[in-house]
Short mmCIF file of C-alpha atoms in Angstrom, two decimals:
data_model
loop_
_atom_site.label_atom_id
_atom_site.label_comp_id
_atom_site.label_asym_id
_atom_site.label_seq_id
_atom_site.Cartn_x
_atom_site.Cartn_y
_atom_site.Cartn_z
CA UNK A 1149 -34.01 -10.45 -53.00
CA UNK A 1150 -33.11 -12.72 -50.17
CA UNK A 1151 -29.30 -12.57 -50.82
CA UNK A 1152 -29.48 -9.19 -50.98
CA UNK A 1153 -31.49 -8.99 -47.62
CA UNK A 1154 -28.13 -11.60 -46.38
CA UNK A 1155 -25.76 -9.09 -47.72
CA UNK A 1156 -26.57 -5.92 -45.72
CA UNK A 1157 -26.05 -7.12 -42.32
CA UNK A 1158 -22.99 -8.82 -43.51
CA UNK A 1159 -21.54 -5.71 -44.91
CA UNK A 1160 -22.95 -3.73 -41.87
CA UNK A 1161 -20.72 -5.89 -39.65
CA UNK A 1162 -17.79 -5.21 -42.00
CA UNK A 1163 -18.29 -1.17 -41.70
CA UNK A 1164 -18.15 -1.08 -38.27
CA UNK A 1165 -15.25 -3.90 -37.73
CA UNK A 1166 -12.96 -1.20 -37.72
CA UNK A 1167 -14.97 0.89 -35.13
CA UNK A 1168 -14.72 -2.10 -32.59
CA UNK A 1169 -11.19 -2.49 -32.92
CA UNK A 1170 -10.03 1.05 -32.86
CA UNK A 1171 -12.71 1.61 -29.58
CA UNK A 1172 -10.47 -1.54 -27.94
CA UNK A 1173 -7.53 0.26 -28.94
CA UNK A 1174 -7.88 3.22 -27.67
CA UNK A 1175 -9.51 1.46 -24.21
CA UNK A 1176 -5.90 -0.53 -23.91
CA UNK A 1177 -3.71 2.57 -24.44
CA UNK A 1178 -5.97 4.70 -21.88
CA UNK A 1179 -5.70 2.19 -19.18
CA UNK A 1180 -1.15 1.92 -19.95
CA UNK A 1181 -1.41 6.13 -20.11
CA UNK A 1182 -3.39 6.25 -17.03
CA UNK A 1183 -0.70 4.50 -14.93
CA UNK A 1184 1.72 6.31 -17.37
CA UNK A 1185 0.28 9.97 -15.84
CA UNK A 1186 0.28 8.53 -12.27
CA UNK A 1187 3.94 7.89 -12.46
CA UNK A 1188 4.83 11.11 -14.38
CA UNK A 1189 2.69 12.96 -11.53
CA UNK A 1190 5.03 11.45 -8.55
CA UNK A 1191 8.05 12.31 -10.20
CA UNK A 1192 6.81 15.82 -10.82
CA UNK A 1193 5.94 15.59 -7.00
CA UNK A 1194 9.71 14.88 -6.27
CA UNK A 1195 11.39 17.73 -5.38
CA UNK A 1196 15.23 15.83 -5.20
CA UNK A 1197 16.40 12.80 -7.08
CA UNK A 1198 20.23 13.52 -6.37
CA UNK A 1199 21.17 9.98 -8.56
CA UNK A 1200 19.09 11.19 -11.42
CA UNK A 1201 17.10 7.75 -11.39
CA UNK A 1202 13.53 8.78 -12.15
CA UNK A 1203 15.17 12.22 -14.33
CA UNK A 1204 16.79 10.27 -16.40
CA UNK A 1205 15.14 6.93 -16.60
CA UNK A 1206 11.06 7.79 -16.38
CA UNK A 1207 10.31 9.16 -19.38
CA UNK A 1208 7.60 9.12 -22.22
CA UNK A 1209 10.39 7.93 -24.64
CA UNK A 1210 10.06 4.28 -23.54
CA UNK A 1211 7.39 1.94 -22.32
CA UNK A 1212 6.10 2.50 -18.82
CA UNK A 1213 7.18 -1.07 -18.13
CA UNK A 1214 10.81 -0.35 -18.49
CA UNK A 1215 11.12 2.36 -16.36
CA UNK A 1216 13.06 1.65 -13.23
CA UNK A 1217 11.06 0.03 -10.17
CA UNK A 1218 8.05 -0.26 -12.44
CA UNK A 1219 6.51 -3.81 -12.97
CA UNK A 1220 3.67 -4.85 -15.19
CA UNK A 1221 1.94 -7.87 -15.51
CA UNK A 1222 2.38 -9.91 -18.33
CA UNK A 1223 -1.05 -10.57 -19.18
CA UNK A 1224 -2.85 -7.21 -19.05
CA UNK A 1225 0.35 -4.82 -19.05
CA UNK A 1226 -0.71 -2.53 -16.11
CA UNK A 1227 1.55 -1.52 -13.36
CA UNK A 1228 1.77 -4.22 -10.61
CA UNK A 1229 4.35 -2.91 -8.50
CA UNK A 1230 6.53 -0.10 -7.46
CA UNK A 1231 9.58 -0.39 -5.63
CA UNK A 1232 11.44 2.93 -5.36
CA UNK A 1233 13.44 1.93 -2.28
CA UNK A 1234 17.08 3.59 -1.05
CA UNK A 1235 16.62 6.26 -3.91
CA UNK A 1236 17.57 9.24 -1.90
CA UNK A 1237 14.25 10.24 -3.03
CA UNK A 1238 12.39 13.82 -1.51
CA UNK A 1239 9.04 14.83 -2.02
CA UNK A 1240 5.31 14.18 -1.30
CA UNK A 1241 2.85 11.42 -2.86
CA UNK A 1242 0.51 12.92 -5.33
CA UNK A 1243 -3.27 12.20 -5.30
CA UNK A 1244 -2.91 10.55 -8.95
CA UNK A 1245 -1.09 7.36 -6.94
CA UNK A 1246 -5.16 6.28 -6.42
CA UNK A 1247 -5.52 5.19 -10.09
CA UNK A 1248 -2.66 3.02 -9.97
CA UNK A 1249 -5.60 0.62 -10.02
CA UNK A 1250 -4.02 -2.60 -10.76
CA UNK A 1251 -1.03 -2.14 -8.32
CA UNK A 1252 -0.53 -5.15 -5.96
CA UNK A 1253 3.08 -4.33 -4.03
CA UNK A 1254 4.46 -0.68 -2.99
CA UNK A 1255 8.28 -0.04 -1.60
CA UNK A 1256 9.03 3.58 -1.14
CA UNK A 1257 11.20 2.11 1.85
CA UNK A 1258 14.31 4.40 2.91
CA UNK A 1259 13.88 7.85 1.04
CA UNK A 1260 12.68 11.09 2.66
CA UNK A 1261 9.26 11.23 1.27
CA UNK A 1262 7.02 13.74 3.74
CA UNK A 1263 3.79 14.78 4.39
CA UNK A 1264 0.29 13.45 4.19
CA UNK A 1265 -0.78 10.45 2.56
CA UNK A 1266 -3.67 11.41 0.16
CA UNK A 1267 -7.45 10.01 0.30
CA UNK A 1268 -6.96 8.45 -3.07
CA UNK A 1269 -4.00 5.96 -1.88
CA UNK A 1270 -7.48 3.73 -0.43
CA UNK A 1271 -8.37 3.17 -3.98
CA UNK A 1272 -5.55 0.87 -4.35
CA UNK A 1273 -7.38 -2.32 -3.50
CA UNK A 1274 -5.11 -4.90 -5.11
CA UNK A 1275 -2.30 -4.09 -2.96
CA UNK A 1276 -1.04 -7.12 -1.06
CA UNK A 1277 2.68 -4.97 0.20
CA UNK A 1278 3.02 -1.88 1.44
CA UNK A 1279 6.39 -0.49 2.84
CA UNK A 1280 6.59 3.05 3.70
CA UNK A 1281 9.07 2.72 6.34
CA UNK A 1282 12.12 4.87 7.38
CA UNK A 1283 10.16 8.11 5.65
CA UNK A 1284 8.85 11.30 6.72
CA UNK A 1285 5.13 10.35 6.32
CA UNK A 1286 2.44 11.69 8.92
CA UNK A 1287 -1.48 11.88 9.35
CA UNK A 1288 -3.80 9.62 8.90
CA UNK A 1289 -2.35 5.68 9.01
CA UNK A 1290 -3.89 4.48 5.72
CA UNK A 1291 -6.42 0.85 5.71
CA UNK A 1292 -9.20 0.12 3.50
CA UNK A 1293 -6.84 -2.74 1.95
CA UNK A 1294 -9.38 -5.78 1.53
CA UNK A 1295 -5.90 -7.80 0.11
CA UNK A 1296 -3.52 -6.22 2.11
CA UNK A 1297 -0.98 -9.10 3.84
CA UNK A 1298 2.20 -6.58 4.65
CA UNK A 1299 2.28 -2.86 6.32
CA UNK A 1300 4.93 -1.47 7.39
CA UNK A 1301 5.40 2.10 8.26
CA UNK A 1302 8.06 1.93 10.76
CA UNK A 1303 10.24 5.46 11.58
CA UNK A 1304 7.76 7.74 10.34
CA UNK A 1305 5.84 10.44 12.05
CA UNK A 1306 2.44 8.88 12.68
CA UNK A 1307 0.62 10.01 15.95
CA UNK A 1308 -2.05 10.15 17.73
CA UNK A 1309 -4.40 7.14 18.05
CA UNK A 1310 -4.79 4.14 15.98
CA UNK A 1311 -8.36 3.83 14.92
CA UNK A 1312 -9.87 0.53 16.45
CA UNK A 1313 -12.07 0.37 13.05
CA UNK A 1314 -9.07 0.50 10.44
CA UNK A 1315 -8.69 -2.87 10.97
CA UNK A 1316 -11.94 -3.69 10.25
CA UNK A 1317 -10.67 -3.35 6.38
CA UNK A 1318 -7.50 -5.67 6.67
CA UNK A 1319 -8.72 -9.07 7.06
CA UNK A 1320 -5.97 -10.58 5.60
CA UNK A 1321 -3.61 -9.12 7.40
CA UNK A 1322 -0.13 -11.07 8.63
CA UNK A 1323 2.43 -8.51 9.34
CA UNK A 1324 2.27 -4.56 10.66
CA UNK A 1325 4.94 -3.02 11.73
CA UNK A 1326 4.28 0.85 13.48
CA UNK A 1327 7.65 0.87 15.16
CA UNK A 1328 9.38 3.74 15.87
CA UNK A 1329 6.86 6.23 15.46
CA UNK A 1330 4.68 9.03 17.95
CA UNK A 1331 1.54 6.87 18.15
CA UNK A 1332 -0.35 7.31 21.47
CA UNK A 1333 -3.06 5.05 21.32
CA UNK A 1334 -3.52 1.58 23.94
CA UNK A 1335 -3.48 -1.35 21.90
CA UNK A 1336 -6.95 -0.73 19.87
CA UNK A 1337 -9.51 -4.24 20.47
CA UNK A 1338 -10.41 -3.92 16.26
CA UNK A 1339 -6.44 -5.62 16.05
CA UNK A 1340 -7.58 -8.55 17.18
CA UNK A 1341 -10.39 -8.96 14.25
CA UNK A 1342 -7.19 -9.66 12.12
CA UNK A 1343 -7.10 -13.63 12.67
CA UNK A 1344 -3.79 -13.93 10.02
CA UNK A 1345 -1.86 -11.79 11.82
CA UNK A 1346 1.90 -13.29 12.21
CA UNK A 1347 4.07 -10.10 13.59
CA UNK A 1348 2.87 -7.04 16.01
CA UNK A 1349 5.36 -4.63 16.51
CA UNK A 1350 4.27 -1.57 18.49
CA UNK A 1351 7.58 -0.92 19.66
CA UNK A 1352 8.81 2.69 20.79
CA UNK A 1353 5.97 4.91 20.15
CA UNK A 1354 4.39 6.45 22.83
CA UNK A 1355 1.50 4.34 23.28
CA UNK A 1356 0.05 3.18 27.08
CA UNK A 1357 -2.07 1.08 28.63
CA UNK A 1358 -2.48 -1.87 31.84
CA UNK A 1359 -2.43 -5.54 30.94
CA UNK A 1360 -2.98 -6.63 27.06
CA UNK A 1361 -6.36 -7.81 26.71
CA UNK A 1362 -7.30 -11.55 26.56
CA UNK A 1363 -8.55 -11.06 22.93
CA UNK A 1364 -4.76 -11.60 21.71
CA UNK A 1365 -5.38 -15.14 22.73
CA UNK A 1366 -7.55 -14.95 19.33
CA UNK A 1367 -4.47 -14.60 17.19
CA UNK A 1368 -3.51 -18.16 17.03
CA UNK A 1369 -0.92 -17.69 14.19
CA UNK A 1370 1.21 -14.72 15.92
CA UNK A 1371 4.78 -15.31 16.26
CA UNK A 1372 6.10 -12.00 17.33
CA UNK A 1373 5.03 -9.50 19.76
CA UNK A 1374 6.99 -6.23 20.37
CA UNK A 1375 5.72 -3.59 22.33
CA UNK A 1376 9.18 -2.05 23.81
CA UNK A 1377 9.45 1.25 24.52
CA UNK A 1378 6.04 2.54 25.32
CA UNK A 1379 4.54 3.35 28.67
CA UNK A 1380 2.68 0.40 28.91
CA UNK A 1381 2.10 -0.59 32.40
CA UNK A 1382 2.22 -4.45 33.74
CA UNK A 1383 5.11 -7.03 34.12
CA UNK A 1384 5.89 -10.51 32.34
CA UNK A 1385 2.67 -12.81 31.85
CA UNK A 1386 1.68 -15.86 30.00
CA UNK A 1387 -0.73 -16.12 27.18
CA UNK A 1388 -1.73 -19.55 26.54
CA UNK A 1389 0.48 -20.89 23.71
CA UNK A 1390 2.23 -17.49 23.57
CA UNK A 1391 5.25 -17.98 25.72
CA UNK A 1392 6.29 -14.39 27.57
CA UNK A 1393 6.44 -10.88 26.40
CA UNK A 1394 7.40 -7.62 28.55
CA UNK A 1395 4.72 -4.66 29.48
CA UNK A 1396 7.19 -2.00 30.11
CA UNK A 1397 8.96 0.92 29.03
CA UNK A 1398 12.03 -0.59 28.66
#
């Protein structure tokens, strides 16, 4: 009786053996066909691809991880980074970019993407590099990145103010880059919350304001300031260990 009473859990475990490893399985492939149907979902969102990179190359014939500017990490095989950069790409980012959960470093530098960035790109809170620049973007300047170290969206179509509280959510912060676009805002006080930050650069927006506050005096690791062609108000001034900058429209 007792090795019979030793048997049944023994061949229990055996019966449902093959339910564990079939329930991983099908976890692993979800997780590679969810970034899978987040990629396949921007390229359905682009509307030109005049070198045929993502037509020809992005397709369910091969692994995700070899498609072009797709990388995955070695241990866990999700996407880590997209760099679609100096594609010629047109088109708009789809709201399936959000479950890119595992992404750490975006490039969609030099294309003519457009539009609004969706609500879903703040679920993305791995991402260490972000460079939208020298797009069509507009709306809402995205934040919310608890990791984020790099953001550039320079030559875009960004306006209005720059929420003091976005920075709030970028605490690690070194470099941001809003050159060149139709922001209107004075230099918002929540900047200076970002203690890592290394580069500023404001530059030709249309963004106004007297004297920069003292607060910048905080950022004890920034190396360059550029707030060119704005209509900032003011003239040449020393900061401490910051040497001189120009408050001008120049």
């Amino acid at each position: 009786m007792g090795n019979v009473t030793r048997f049944i859990p023994a061949l229990m475990m055996v019966m449902l053996l093959p339910h564990f490893v079939v329930s991983f399985s099908i976890k692993t492939t979800t997780n590679i066909n969810t970034d899978q149907s987040a990629l396949l979902a921007l390229k359905a969102y682009i509307v030109s691809d005049p070198q045929k990179m993502l037509k020809t190359n992005w397709s369910t014939a091969t692994s995700v991880c070899n498609w072009i500017g797709v990388t995955c990490g070695s241990q866990h095989q999700r996407v880590i980074a997209l760099n679609l950069s100096s594609m010629l790409l047109t088109g708009t980012i789809p709201s399936q970019i959000g479950n890119l959960s595992f992404l750490t470093s975006l490039d969609l530098m030099n294309n003519s993407f457009y539009g609004f960035l969706p609500d879903q790109f703040t679920n993305l809170h791995r991402l260490k590099h972000i460079d939208l620049s020298w797009n069509n973007f507009y709306g809402e300047i995205p934040y919310s990145f608890p990791k984020l170290q790099y953001l550039s969206l320079r030559n875009n179509i960004f306006a209005g103010e720059i929420r003091s509280d976005m920075f709030e959510h970028l605490p690690r912060l070194q470099v941001l880059s809003l050159t060149l676009n139709k922001l209107s805002s004075e230099i918002p006080m929540g900047l200076f919350k970002c203690k890592e930050l290394q580069v500023i650069d404001f530059g030709y927006n249309r963004m106004m304001g007297g004297i920069i506050p003292k607060e910048i005096g905080n950022l004890t690791m920034l190396r360059i300031l550029r707030l060119g062609g704005n209509m900032f108000e003011g003239k040449r001034i020393a900061i401490g260990w910051y040497s001189r900058f120009l408050l001008s429209s120049a």
